């Protein structure tokens, strides 16, 4: 049980928030998140398998970073964010991007085991129900494949915990949950392969999970 108020996001409030963010997202958030995103895609590029799903692809900031042998599909709830991503794909002629589709990550249209890797960058703290996101990502990735998340995870205590807790009621305006914790994403019995703090100053974390064989 959460001991503080949280303004939960639903699909419509996510769409509404990212309708507002789409035009300025890269300028406001692109810089601070760049190194963590680069690290996550570098981890994807090192993994075996070419079929990659990027969940919550947004404006497609990660798309130019994938290795040429990867084949990437991206999904997002926000039409406006996807429009920016599509322009990027066209401008940079990113032939490794197979498609960008408007789709809910909590209920995907893909068949089981369609991908070798699924990656969600700065998306787990946005989706209305991160446990459902995780379950869907597991379903669409083949057994033995990999799930990666890079995200801000709330602190357990201290000043940062206080700030994040205070910001929690603003989730619907911000378009993400400042008080989002790793336990809000992973099932209790799930042991990640790795948990790595990322720049700046461990504000973001890269979590890698092997899909149960
Ligand atoms: C903070 S942005 C991250 C964008 C991108 N991954 C990046 O690295 O910049 C979060 C994105 O997740 C998308 N999103 C949120 N909930 C979603 C859902 N249920 N299904 C698909 N996309 C979702 C939002 O529309 C938004 O584009």
mmCIF file of C-alpha atoms and ligand atoms in Angstrom:
data_model
loop_
_atom_site.group_PDB
_atom_site.id
_atom_site.type_symbol
_atom_site.label_atom_id
_atom_site.label_comp_id
_atom_site.label_asym_id
_atom_site.label_seq_id
_atom_site.Cartn_x
_atom_site.Cartn_y
_atom_site.Cartn_z
ATOM 1 C CA UNK A 1 0.000 0.000 0.000
ATOM 2 C CA UNK A 2 1.215 3.481 -0.895
ATOM 3 C CA UNK A 3 1.177 5.774 2.146
ATOM 4 C CA UNK A 4 0.858 9.004 0.187
ATOM 5 C CA UNK A 5 -1.485 10.451 -2.454
ATOM 6 C CA UNK A 6 -0.826 9.652 -6.102
ATOM 7 C CA UNK A 7 -2.663 11.110 -9.082
ATOM 8 C CA UNK A 8 -2.800 7.977 -11.232
ATOM 9 C CA UNK A 9 -2.405 8.316 -14.979
ATOM 10 C CA UNK A 10 -4.844 6.640 -17.331
ATOM 11 C CA UNK A 11 -4.452 6.215 -21.093
ATOM 12 C CA UNK A 12 -6.307 9.449 -21.854
ATOM 13 C CA UNK A 13 -4.220 11.523 -19.433
ATOM 14 C CA UNK A 14 -1.038 10.015 -20.931
ATOM 15 C CA UNK A 15 -2.211 11.013 -24.434
ATOM 16 C CA UNK A 16 -3.146 14.464 -23.197
ATOM 17 C CA UNK A 17 0.194 14.982 -21.407
ATOM 18 C CA UNK A 18 2.280 13.868 -24.405
ATOM 19 C CA UNK A 19 0.151 15.896 -26.832
ATOM 20 C CA UNK A 20 1.524 18.857 -24.873
ATOM 21 C CA UNK A 21 5.061 17.454 -24.560
ATOM 22 C CA UNK A 22 5.588 16.353 -28.176
ATOM 23 C CA UNK A 23 6.788 19.689 -29.592
ATOM 24 C CA UNK A 24 9.240 20.430 -26.773
ATOM 25 C CA UNK A 25 10.114 16.959 -25.498
ATOM 26 C CA UNK A 26 13.525 16.681 -27.179
ATOM 27 C CA UNK A 27 14.592 20.170 -26.068
ATOM 28 C CA UNK A 28 13.432 19.729 -22.455
ATOM 29 C CA UNK A 29 14.197 16.062 -21.791
ATOM 30 C CA UNK A 30 16.522 14.957 -24.588
ATOM 31 C CA UNK A 31 19.719 16.295 -23.018
ATOM 32 C CA UNK A 32 19.390 15.051 -19.444
ATOM 33 C CA UNK A 33 18.312 11.583 -20.563
ATOM 34 C CA UNK A 34 20.794 11.171 -23.433
ATOM 35 C CA UNK A 35 23.535 9.194 -21.682
ATOM 36 C CA UNK A 36 21.160 6.771 -19.963
ATOM 37 C CA UNK A 37 19.347 6.180 -23.260
ATOM 38 C CA UNK A 38 22.667 5.609 -25.046
ATOM 39 C CA UNK A 39 23.656 3.096 -22.401
ATOM 40 C CA UNK A 40 20.388 1.206 -22.687
ATOM 41 C CA UNK A 41 20.634 0.957 -26.483
ATOM 42 C CA UNK A 42 24.300 -0.088 -26.227
ATOM 43 C CA UNK A 43 23.140 -2.917 -23.938
ATOM 44 C CA UNK A 44 20.452 -3.886 -26.481
ATOM 45 C CA UNK A 45 23.032 -3.852 -29.278
ATOM 46 C CA UNK A 46 25.262 -6.292 -27.358
ATOM 47 C CA UNK A 47 22.463 -8.837 -26.944
ATOM 48 C CA UNK A 48 21.833 -11.713 -29.356
ATOM 49 C CA UNK A 49 18.803 -11.548 -31.641
ATOM 50 C CA UNK A 50 17.717 -8.903 -34.122
ATOM 51 C CA UNK A 51 14.008 -8.451 -33.367
ATOM 52 C CA UNK A 52 13.707 -5.458 -31.040
ATOM 53 C CA UNK A 53 10.556 -3.862 -29.671
ATOM 54 C CA UNK A 54 10.860 -0.348 -28.267
ATOM 55 C CA UNK A 55 7.929 0.287 -25.956
ATOM 56 C CA UNK A 56 6.929 3.943 -25.520
ATOM 57 C CA UNK A 57 9.205 4.976 -28.385
ATOM 58 C CA UNK A 58 8.110 8.612 -27.998
ATOM 59 C CA UNK A 59 9.852 11.005 -30.399
ATOM 60 C CA UNK A 60 12.276 8.259 -31.408
ATOM 61 C CA UNK A 61 15.386 9.721 -29.776
ATOM 62 C CA UNK A 62 16.864 6.212 -29.451
ATOM 63 C CA UNK A 63 16.165 5.073 -33.004
ATOM 64 C CA UNK A 64 19.417 6.312 -34.606
ATOM 65 C CA UNK A 65 21.428 4.491 -31.901
ATOM 66 C CA UNK A 66 20.510 0.886 -32.759
ATOM 67 C CA UNK A 67 23.091 -1.261 -34.482
ATOM 68 C CA UNK A 68 22.472 -1.828 -38.217
ATOM 69 C CA UNK A 69 21.723 -5.522 -37.645
ATOM 70 C CA UNK A 70 18.797 -4.779 -35.311
ATOM 71 C CA UNK A 71 15.254 -4.626 -36.696
ATOM 72 C CA UNK A 72 13.215 -2.268 -34.554
ATOM 73 C CA UNK A 73 9.480 -1.861 -34.079
ATOM 74 C CA UNK A 74 8.266 1.007 -31.918
ATOM 75 C CA UNK A 75 4.919 1.523 -30.225
ATOM 76 C CA UNK A 76 3.437 4.458 -28.349
ATOM 77 C CA UNK A 77 0.070 5.712 -27.155
ATOM 78 C CA UNK A 78 0.701 9.267 -28.325
ATOM 79 C CA UNK A 79 0.025 10.080 -31.972
ATOM 80 C CA UNK A 80 1.861 13.408 -31.639
ATOM 81 C CA UNK A 81 5.028 11.797 -30.203
ATOM 82 C CA UNK A 82 4.922 9.172 -32.988
ATOM 83 C CA UNK A 83 4.651 11.887 -35.626
ATOM 84 C CA UNK A 84 7.957 13.363 -34.432
ATOM 85 C CA UNK A 85 9.519 9.876 -34.448
ATOM 86 C CA UNK A 86 8.315 9.220 -38.010
ATOM 87 C CA UNK A 87 9.839 12.487 -39.214
ATOM 88 C CA UNK A 88 13.137 11.467 -37.600
ATOM 89 C CA UNK A 89 13.066 8.056 -39.302
ATOM 90 C CA UNK A 90 12.419 9.693 -42.679
ATOM 91 C CA UNK A 91 14.989 12.482 -42.215
ATOM 92 C CA UNK A 92 17.724 10.075 -41.069
ATOM 93 C CA UNK A 93 16.670 7.244 -43.407
ATOM 94 C CA UNK A 94 16.655 4.725 -40.587
ATOM 95 C CA UNK A 95 16.004 1.547 -42.538
ATOM 96 C CA UNK A 96 16.417 -0.613 -39.423
ATOM 97 C CA UNK A 97 13.103 0.816 -38.126
ATOM 98 C CA UNK A 98 10.421 -1.528 -39.457
ATOM 99 C CA UNK A 99 7.407 0.330 -38.129
ATOM 100 C CA UNK A 100 6.077 2.825 -35.586
ATOM 101 C CA UNK A 101 2.587 1.993 -34.412
ATOM 102 C CA UNK A 102 0.020 3.564 -32.126
ATOM 103 C CA UNK A 103 -0.578 0.809 -29.585
ATOM 104 C CA UNK A 104 -1.149 0.384 -25.850
ATOM 105 C CA UNK A 105 1.838 -1.310 -24.218
ATOM 106 C CA UNK A 106 -0.469 -2.802 -21.603
ATOM 107 C CA UNK A 107 -2.398 -4.700 -24.244
ATOM 108 C CA UNK A 108 -0.272 -5.306 -27.319
ATOM 109 C CA UNK A 109 -1.488 -6.726 -30.615
ATOM 110 C CA UNK A 110 1.723 -8.764 -31.145
ATOM 111 C CA UNK A 111 1.722 -12.545 -30.917
ATOM 112 C CA UNK A 112 3.596 -14.319 -28.130
ATOM 113 C CA UNK A 113 7.395 -14.518 -28.548
ATOM 114 C CA UNK A 114 7.464 -12.067 -31.485
ATOM 115 C CA UNK A 115 10.690 -10.358 -30.320
ATOM 116 C CA UNK A 116 14.150 -11.221 -28.990
ATOM 117 C CA UNK A 117 14.397 -8.032 -26.936
ATOM 118 C CA UNK A 118 11.955 -5.459 -25.584
ATOM 119 C CA UNK A 119 13.194 -2.165 -24.186
ATOM 120 C CA UNK A 120 11.262 0.583 -22.398
ATOM 121 C CA UNK A 121 13.118 3.851 -21.859
ATOM 122 C CA UNK A 122 11.592 6.366 -19.441
ATOM 123 C CA UNK A 123 8.223 4.714 -20.043
ATOM 124 C CA UNK A 124 7.650 2.381 -17.069
ATOM 125 C CA UNK A 125 6.908 5.336 -14.758
ATOM 126 C CA UNK A 126 4.420 6.736 -17.275
ATOM 127 C CA UNK A 127 2.178 3.774 -18.148
ATOM 128 C CA UNK A 128 -0.959 3.509 -16.029
ATOM 129 C CA UNK A 129 -0.074 -0.021 -14.775
ATOM 130 C CA UNK A 130 3.606 -0.988 -14.892
ATOM 131 C CA UNK A 131 2.964 -4.586 -13.760
ATOM 132 C CA UNK A 132 0.767 -5.059 -16.842
ATOM 133 C CA UNK A 133 3.450 -3.468 -19.010
ATOM 134 C CA UNK A 134 5.973 -5.937 -17.621
ATOM 135 C CA UNK A 135 3.653 -8.914 -18.167
ATOM 136 C CA UNK A 136 2.991 -7.864 -21.765
ATOM 137 C CA UNK A 137 6.685 -7.358 -22.488
ATOM 138 C CA UNK A 138 7.362 -10.860 -21.136
ATOM 139 C CA UNK A 139 4.634 -12.299 -23.307
ATOM 140 C CA UNK A 140 5.861 -10.770 -26.591
ATOM 141 C CA UNK A 141 9.537 -11.613 -25.968
ATOM 142 C CA UNK A 142 10.659 -15.169 -26.665
ATOM 143 C CA UNK A 143 11.705 -17.363 -23.742
ATOM 144 C CA UNK A 144 15.382 -16.684 -23.083
ATOM 145 C CA UNK A 145 15.100 -13.192 -24.611
ATOM 146 C CA UNK A 146 15.705 -9.948 -22.730
ATOM 147 C CA UNK A 147 13.712 -7.098 -21.224
ATOM 148 C CA UNK A 148 15.427 -3.796 -20.503
ATOM 149 C CA UNK A 149 14.195 -0.737 -18.649
ATOM 150 C CA UNK A 150 15.900 2.552 -18.117
ATOM 151 C CA UNK A 151 14.025 4.818 -15.786
ATOM 152 C CA UNK A 152 13.953 7.132 -12.867
ATOM 153 C CA UNK A 153 13.118 5.106 -9.763
ATOM 154 C CA UNK A 154 12.100 6.916 -6.594
ATOM 155 C CA UNK A 155 14.437 6.928 -3.600
ATOM 156 C CA UNK A 156 13.539 4.883 -0.507
ATOM 157 C CA UNK A 157 14.356 7.712 1.943
ATOM 158 C CA UNK A 158 16.100 11.078 2.377
ATOM 159 C CA UNK A 159 15.641 14.427 0.653
ATOM 160 C CA UNK A 160 15.066 12.933 -2.815
ATOM 161 C CA UNK A 161 12.350 10.652 -1.371
ATOM 162 C CA UNK A 162 10.671 13.721 0.188
ATOM 163 C CA UNK A 163 10.778 15.712 -3.073
ATOM 164 C CA UNK A 164 9.427 12.786 -5.107
ATOM 165 C CA UNK A 165 6.661 12.128 -2.605
ATOM 166 C CA UNK A 166 5.692 15.825 -2.661
ATOM 167 C CA UNK A 167 5.563 15.828 -6.467
ATOM 168 C CA UNK A 168 3.444 12.636 -6.668
ATOM 169 C CA UNK A 169 0.045 14.420 -6.828
ATOM 170 C CA UNK A 170 1.286 16.234 -9.972
ATOM 171 C CA UNK A 171 1.600 13.034 -12.041
ATOM 172 C CA UNK A 172 -1.203 13.902 -14.440
ATOM 173 C CA UNK A 173 0.331 17.293 -15.257
ATOM 174 C CA UNK A 174 3.880 15.971 -15.507
ATOM 175 C CA UNK A 175 2.947 12.871 -17.500
ATOM 176 C CA UNK A 176 4.913 10.499 -15.236
ATOM 177 C CA UNK A 177 4.906 9.231 -11.652
ATOM 178 C CA UNK A 178 7.740 10.855 -9.664
ATOM 179 C CA UNK A 179 7.209 8.317 -6.833
ATOM 180 C CA UNK A 180 7.570 5.253 -9.112
ATOM 181 C CA UNK A 181 9.601 2.455 -7.527
ATOM 182 C CA UNK A 182 11.287 -0.644 -8.906
ATOM 183 C CA UNK A 183 8.777 -2.788 -7.001
ATOM 184 C CA UNK A 184 5.984 -1.060 -8.969
ATOM 185 C CA UNK A 185 7.442 -2.713 -12.100
ATOM 186 C CA UNK A 186 8.936 -6.091 -11.233
ATOM 187 C CA UNK A 187 7.049 -9.017 -9.712
ATOM 188 C CA UNK A 188 8.303 -9.749 -6.172
ATOM 189 C CA UNK A 189 10.079 -12.961 -7.139
ATOM 190 C CA UNK A 190 11.846 -11.492 -10.193
ATOM 191 C CA UNK A 191 15.632 -11.277 -10.004
ATOM 192 C CA UNK A 192 17.056 -8.844 -12.593
ATOM 193 C CA UNK A 193 20.274 -9.866 -14.377
ATOM 194 C CA UNK A 194 21.670 -6.410 -13.595
ATOM 195 C CA UNK A 195 20.755 -3.073 -12.049
ATOM 196 C CA UNK A 196 23.110 -0.240 -13.048
ATOM 197 C CA UNK A 197 22.971 3.399 -11.964
ATOM 198 C CA UNK A 198 23.232 5.816 -14.893
ATOM 199 C CA UNK A 199 24.324 9.421 -15.316
ATOM 200 C CA UNK A 200 23.469 12.024 -14.074
ATOM 201 C CA UNK A 201 24.444 11.017 -10.537
ATOM 202 C CA UNK A 202 22.486 7.791 -10.537
ATOM 203 C CA UNK A 203 19.244 9.655 -11.236
ATOM 204 C CA UNK A 204 18.376 6.984 -13.793
ATOM 205 C CA UNK A 205 18.808 3.211 -13.527
ATOM 206 C CA UNK A 206 19.199 0.537 -16.191
ATOM 207 C CA UNK A 207 17.515 -2.748 -15.277
ATOM 208 C CA UNK A 208 17.975 -5.892 -17.346
ATOM 209 C CA UNK A 209 15.805 -9.007 -16.989
ATOM 210 C CA UNK A 210 16.113 -12.392 -18.732
ATOM 211 C CA UNK A 211 12.783 -13.745 -19.864
ATOM 212 C CA UNK A 212 12.017 -17.071 -18.193
ATOM 213 C CA UNK A 213 12.892 -19.982 -20.472
HETATM 214 C C1 LIG B 1 8.851 9.937 -21.097
HETATM 215 S S1 LIG B 1 8.367 9.417 -22.685
HETATM 216 C C2 LIG B 1 9.768 8.413 -23.194
HETATM 217 C C3 LIG B 1 9.968 8.410 -24.672
HETATM 218 C C4 LIG B 1 11.200 7.663 -25.189
HETATM 219 N N1 LIG B 1 11.199 6.277 -24.771
HETATM 220 C C5 LIG B 1 12.492 8.335 -24.774
HETATM 221 O O1 LIG B 1 13.457 7.627 -24.453
HETATM 222 O O2 LIG B 1 12.577 9.565 -24.788
HETATM 223 C C6 LIG B 1 7.167 8.155 -22.301
HETATM 224 C C7 LIG B 1 6.419 7.675 -23.523
HETATM 225 O O3 LIG B 1 5.641 6.536 -23.142
HETATM 226 C C8 LIG B 1 4.414 6.591 -23.851
HETATM 227 N N2 LIG B 1 3.427 5.749 -23.164
HETATM 228 C C9 LIG B 1 2.905 5.915 -21.936
HETATM 229 N N3 LIG B 1 2.025 4.937 -21.640
HETATM 230 C C10 LIG B 1 1.996 4.119 -22.710
HETATM 231 C C11 LIG B 1 1.284 2.927 -23.017
HETATM 232 N N4 LIG B 1 0.419 2.375 -22.154
HETATM 233 N N5 LIG B 1 1.491 2.357 -24.213
HETATM 234 C C12 LIG B 1 2.359 2.894 -25.108
HETATM 235 N N6 LIG B 1 3.070 4.023 -24.874
HETATM 236 C C13 LIG B 1 2.890 4.632 -23.690
HETATM 237 C C14 LIG B 1 4.082 8.081 -23.856
HETATM 238 O O4 LIG B 1 3.121 8.406 -24.833
HETATM 239 C C15 LIG B 1 5.454 8.701 -24.102
HETATM 240 O O5 LIG B 1 5.716 8.880 -25.469
#
